[in-house]
Short mmCIF file of C-alpha atoms in Angstrom, two decimals:
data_model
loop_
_atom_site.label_atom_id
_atom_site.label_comp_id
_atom_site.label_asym_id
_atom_site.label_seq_id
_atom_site.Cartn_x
_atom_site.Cartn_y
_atom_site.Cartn_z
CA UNK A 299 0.00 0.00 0.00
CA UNK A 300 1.07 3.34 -1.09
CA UNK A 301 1.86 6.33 1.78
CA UNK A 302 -0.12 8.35 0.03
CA UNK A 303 -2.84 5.68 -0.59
CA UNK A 304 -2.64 4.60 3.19
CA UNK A 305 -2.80 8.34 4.27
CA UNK A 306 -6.08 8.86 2.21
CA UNK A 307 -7.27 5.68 4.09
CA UNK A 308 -6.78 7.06 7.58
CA UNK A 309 -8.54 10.87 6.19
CA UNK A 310 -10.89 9.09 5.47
CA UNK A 311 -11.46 6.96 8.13
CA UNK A 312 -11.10 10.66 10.80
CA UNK A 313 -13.95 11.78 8.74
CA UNK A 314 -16.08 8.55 9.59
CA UNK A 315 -15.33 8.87 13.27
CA UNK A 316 -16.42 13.39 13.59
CA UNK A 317 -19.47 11.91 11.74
CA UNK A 318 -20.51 9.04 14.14
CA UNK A 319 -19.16 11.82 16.91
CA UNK A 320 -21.81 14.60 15.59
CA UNK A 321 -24.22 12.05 15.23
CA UNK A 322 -23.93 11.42 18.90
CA UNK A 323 -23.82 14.84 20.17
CA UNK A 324 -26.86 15.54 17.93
CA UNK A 325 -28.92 12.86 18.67
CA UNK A 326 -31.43 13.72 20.95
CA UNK A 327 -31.31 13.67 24.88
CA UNK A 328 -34.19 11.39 25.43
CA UNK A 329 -36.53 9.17 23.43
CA UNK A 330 -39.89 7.76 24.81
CA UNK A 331 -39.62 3.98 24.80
CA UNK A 332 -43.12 2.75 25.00
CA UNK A 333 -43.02 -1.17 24.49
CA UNK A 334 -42.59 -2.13 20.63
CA UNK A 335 -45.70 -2.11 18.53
CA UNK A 336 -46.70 -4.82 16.40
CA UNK A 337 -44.77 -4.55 13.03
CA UNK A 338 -46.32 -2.63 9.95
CA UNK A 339 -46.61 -6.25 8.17
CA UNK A 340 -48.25 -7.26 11.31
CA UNK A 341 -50.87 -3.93 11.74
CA UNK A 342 -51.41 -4.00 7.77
CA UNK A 343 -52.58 -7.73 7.98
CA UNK A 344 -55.25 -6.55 11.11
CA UNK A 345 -56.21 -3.48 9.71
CA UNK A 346 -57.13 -5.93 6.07
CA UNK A 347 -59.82 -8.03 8.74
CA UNK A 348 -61.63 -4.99 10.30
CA UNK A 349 -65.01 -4.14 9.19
CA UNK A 350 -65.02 -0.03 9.87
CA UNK A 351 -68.30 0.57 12.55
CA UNK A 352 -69.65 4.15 13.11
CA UNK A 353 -68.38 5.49 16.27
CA UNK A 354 -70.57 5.08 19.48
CA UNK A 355 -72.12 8.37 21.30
CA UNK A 356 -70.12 10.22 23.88
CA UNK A 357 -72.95 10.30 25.83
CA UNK A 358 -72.25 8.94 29.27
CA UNK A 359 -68.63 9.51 28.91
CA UNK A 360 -66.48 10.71 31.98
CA UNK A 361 -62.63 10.63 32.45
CA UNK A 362 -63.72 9.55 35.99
CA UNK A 363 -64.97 6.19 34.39
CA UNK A 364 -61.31 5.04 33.37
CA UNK A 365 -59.52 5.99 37.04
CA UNK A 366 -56.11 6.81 36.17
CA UNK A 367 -53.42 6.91 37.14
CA UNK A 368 -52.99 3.89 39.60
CA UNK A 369 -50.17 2.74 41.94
CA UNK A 370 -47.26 0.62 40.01
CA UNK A 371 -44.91 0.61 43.17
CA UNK A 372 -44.85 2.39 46.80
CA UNK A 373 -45.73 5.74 45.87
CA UNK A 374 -45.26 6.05 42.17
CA UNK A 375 -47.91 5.81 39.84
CA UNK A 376 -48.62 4.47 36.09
CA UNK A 377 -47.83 8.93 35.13
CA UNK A 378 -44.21 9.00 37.34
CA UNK A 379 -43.51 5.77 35.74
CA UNK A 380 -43.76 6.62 32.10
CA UNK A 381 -41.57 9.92 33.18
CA UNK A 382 -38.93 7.65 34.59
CA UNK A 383 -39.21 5.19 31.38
CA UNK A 384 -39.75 7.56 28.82
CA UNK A 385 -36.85 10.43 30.09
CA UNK A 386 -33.02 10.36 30.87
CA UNK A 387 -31.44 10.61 33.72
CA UNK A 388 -35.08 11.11 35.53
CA UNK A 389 -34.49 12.13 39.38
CA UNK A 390 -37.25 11.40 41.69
CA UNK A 391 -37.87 12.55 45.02
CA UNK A 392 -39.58 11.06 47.79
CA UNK A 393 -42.83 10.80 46.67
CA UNK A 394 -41.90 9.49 42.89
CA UNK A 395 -42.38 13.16 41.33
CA UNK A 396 -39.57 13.52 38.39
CA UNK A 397 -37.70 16.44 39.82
CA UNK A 398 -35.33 16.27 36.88
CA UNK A 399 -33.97 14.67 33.86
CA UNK A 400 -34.70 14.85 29.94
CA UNK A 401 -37.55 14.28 27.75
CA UNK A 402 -37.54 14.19 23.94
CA UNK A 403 -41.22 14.13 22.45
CA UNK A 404 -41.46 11.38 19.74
CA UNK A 405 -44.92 13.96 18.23
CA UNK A 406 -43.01 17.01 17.55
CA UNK A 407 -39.06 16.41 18.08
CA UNK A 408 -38.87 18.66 21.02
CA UNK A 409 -36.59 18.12 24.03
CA UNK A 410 -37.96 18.87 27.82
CA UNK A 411 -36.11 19.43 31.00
CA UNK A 412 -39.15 19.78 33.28
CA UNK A 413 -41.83 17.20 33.68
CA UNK A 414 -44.32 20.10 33.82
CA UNK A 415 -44.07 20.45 29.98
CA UNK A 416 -44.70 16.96 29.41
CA UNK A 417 -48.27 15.12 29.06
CA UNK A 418 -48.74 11.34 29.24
CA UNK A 419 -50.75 10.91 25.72
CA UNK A 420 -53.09 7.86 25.75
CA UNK A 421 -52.12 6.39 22.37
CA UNK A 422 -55.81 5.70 22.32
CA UNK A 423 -57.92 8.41 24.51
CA UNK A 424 -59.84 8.06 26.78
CA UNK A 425 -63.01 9.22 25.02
CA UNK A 426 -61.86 7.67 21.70
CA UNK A 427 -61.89 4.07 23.43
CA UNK A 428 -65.14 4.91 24.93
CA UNK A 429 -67.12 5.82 21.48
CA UNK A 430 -65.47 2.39 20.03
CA UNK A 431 -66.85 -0.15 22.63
CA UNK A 432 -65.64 0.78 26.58
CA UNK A 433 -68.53 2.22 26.90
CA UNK A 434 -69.76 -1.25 27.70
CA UNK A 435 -66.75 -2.24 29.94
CA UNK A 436 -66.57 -2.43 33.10
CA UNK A 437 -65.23 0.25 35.37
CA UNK A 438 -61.98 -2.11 36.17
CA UNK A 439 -61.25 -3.04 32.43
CA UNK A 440 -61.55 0.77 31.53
CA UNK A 441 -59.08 1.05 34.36
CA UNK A 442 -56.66 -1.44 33.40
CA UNK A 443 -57.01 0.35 29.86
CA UNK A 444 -56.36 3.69 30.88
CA UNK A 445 -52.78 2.64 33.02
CA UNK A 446 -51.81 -0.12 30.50
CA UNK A 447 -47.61 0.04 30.55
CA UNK A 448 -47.64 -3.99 28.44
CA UNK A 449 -49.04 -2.65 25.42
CA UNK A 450 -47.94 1.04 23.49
CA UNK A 451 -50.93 2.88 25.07
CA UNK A 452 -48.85 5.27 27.11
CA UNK A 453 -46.26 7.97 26.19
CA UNK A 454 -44.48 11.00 27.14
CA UNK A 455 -44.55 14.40 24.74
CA UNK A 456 -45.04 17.98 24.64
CA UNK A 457 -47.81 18.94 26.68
CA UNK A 458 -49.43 21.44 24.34
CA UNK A 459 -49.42 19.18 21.68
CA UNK A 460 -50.90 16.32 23.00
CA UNK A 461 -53.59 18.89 24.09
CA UNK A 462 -53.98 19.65 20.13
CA UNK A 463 -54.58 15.86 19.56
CA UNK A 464 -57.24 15.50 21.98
CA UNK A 465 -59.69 12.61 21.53
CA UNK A 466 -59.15 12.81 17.43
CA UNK A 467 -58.43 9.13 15.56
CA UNK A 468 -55.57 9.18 13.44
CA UNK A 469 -57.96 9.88 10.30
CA UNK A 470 -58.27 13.50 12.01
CA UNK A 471 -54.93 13.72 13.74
CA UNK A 472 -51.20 12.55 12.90
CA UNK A 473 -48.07 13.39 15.26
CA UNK A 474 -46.48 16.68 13.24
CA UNK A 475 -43.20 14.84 13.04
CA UNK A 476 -43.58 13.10 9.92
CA UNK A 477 -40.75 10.36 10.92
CA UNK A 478 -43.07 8.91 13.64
CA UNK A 479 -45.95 8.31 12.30
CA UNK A 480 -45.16 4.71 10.89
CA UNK A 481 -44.60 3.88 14.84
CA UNK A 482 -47.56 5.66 16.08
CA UNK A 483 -50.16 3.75 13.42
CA UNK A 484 -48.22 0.64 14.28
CA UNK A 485 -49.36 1.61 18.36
CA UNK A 486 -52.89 2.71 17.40
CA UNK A 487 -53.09 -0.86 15.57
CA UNK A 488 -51.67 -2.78 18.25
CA UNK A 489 -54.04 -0.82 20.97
CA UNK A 490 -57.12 -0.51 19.54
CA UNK A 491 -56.74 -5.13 18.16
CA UNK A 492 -55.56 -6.08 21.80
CA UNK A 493 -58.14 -3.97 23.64
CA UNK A 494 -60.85 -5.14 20.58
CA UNK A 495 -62.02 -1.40 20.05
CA UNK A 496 -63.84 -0.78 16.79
CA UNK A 497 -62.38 1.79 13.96
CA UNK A 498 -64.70 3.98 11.34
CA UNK A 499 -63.90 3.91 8.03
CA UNK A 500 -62.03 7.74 8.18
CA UNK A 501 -59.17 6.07 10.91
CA UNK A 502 -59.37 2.99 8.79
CA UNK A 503 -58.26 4.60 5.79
CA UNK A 504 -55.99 6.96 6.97
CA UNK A 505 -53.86 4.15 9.20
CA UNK A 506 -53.54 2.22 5.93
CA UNK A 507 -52.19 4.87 3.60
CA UNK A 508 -50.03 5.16 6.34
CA UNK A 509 -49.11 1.64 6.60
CA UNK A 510 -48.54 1.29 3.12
CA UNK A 511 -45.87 3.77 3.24
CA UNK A 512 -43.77 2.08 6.00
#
């Protein structure tokens, strides 16, 4: 091998390394880690079996019907332990409240540093899961529901913006981060099959253009 050749090599090589580097330093601080959805193959396959259904009435609905958020462990509950799983280097005091840490939100790319800005979204709302068939549960399934850490039902973002998404099915409502919202349909899927909650035809549609993309 020539110097010159071999000295190219090793340039070359530096540059690799400053790019892994910056990736590194840019990458971002926190990511929510919700448990793995089904796979797109998986949620495409589902999503070909469902017969869309009209949504149910909201009548009767109550956020008080799905008690949230329950003890996990001594004095933390199913909101201090999505903080803890979902940020970096989480502190907690006493009484489980994240007094620090780091929280990137997976909707809209943003990175926290105070668990006051940060909402725990229901991948599936509250409400949403009531119009497509809790409203026939009862009150300890809609609880189980509502603090469900197996299944992707539970994540950390930007208050505000979870606020935006409200009850609203993914045919009315996406994440604004285009790069997530393969893994967010994947989650709706994966919800909405395990708990056996209908979809109408708009949310049907839109989570398979989605799908098809991924």
């Amino acid at each position: 091998m020539s110097s010159v050749y071999a000295r190219r090599i090793g340039v070359l090589a530096s540059v690799a390394a400053l790019a892994s580097l910056t990736s590194l330093v840019n990458a971002p601080t926190a990511a929510a880690a919700p448990p793995t959805p089904i796979s797109a193959s998986a949620a495409r396959s589902y999503l070909a079996t469902v017969t869309p259904k009209a949504e149910g009435s909201s009548s009767g609905y109550s956020r008080d019907l799905f008690p949230h958020w329950s003890t996990v462990s001594g004095s933390c509950n199913t909101r201090e332990t999505v903080l803890k799983r979902d940020g970096v280097n989480v502190v907690q005091d006493s009484a489980c409240a994240a007094v620090s840490g780091s929280w990137y939100s997976e909707y809209d790319g943003a990175t926290w540093t105070a668990a006051s800005d940060i909402d725990i979204d229901h991948m599936v709302a509250l409400a949403e899961a009531w119009r497509s068939g809790a409203s026939s549960w009862t009150t300890s399934k809609r609880q189980q529901f509502a603090n469900d850490l197996s299944r992707p039902q539970l994540i950390a973002v930007t208050d505000n913006v979870n606020q935006a998404k409200g009850d609203l099915d993914p045919g009315k409502w996406l994440p604004p981060r285009t790069a997530y919202r393969c893994t967010y349909a994947r989650m709706w899927v994966h919800v909405k099959q395990h708990w056996g909650l209908s979809m109408d035809s708009g949310e049907k549609t839109a989570l398979v253009n989605i799908l098809n993309g991924c």
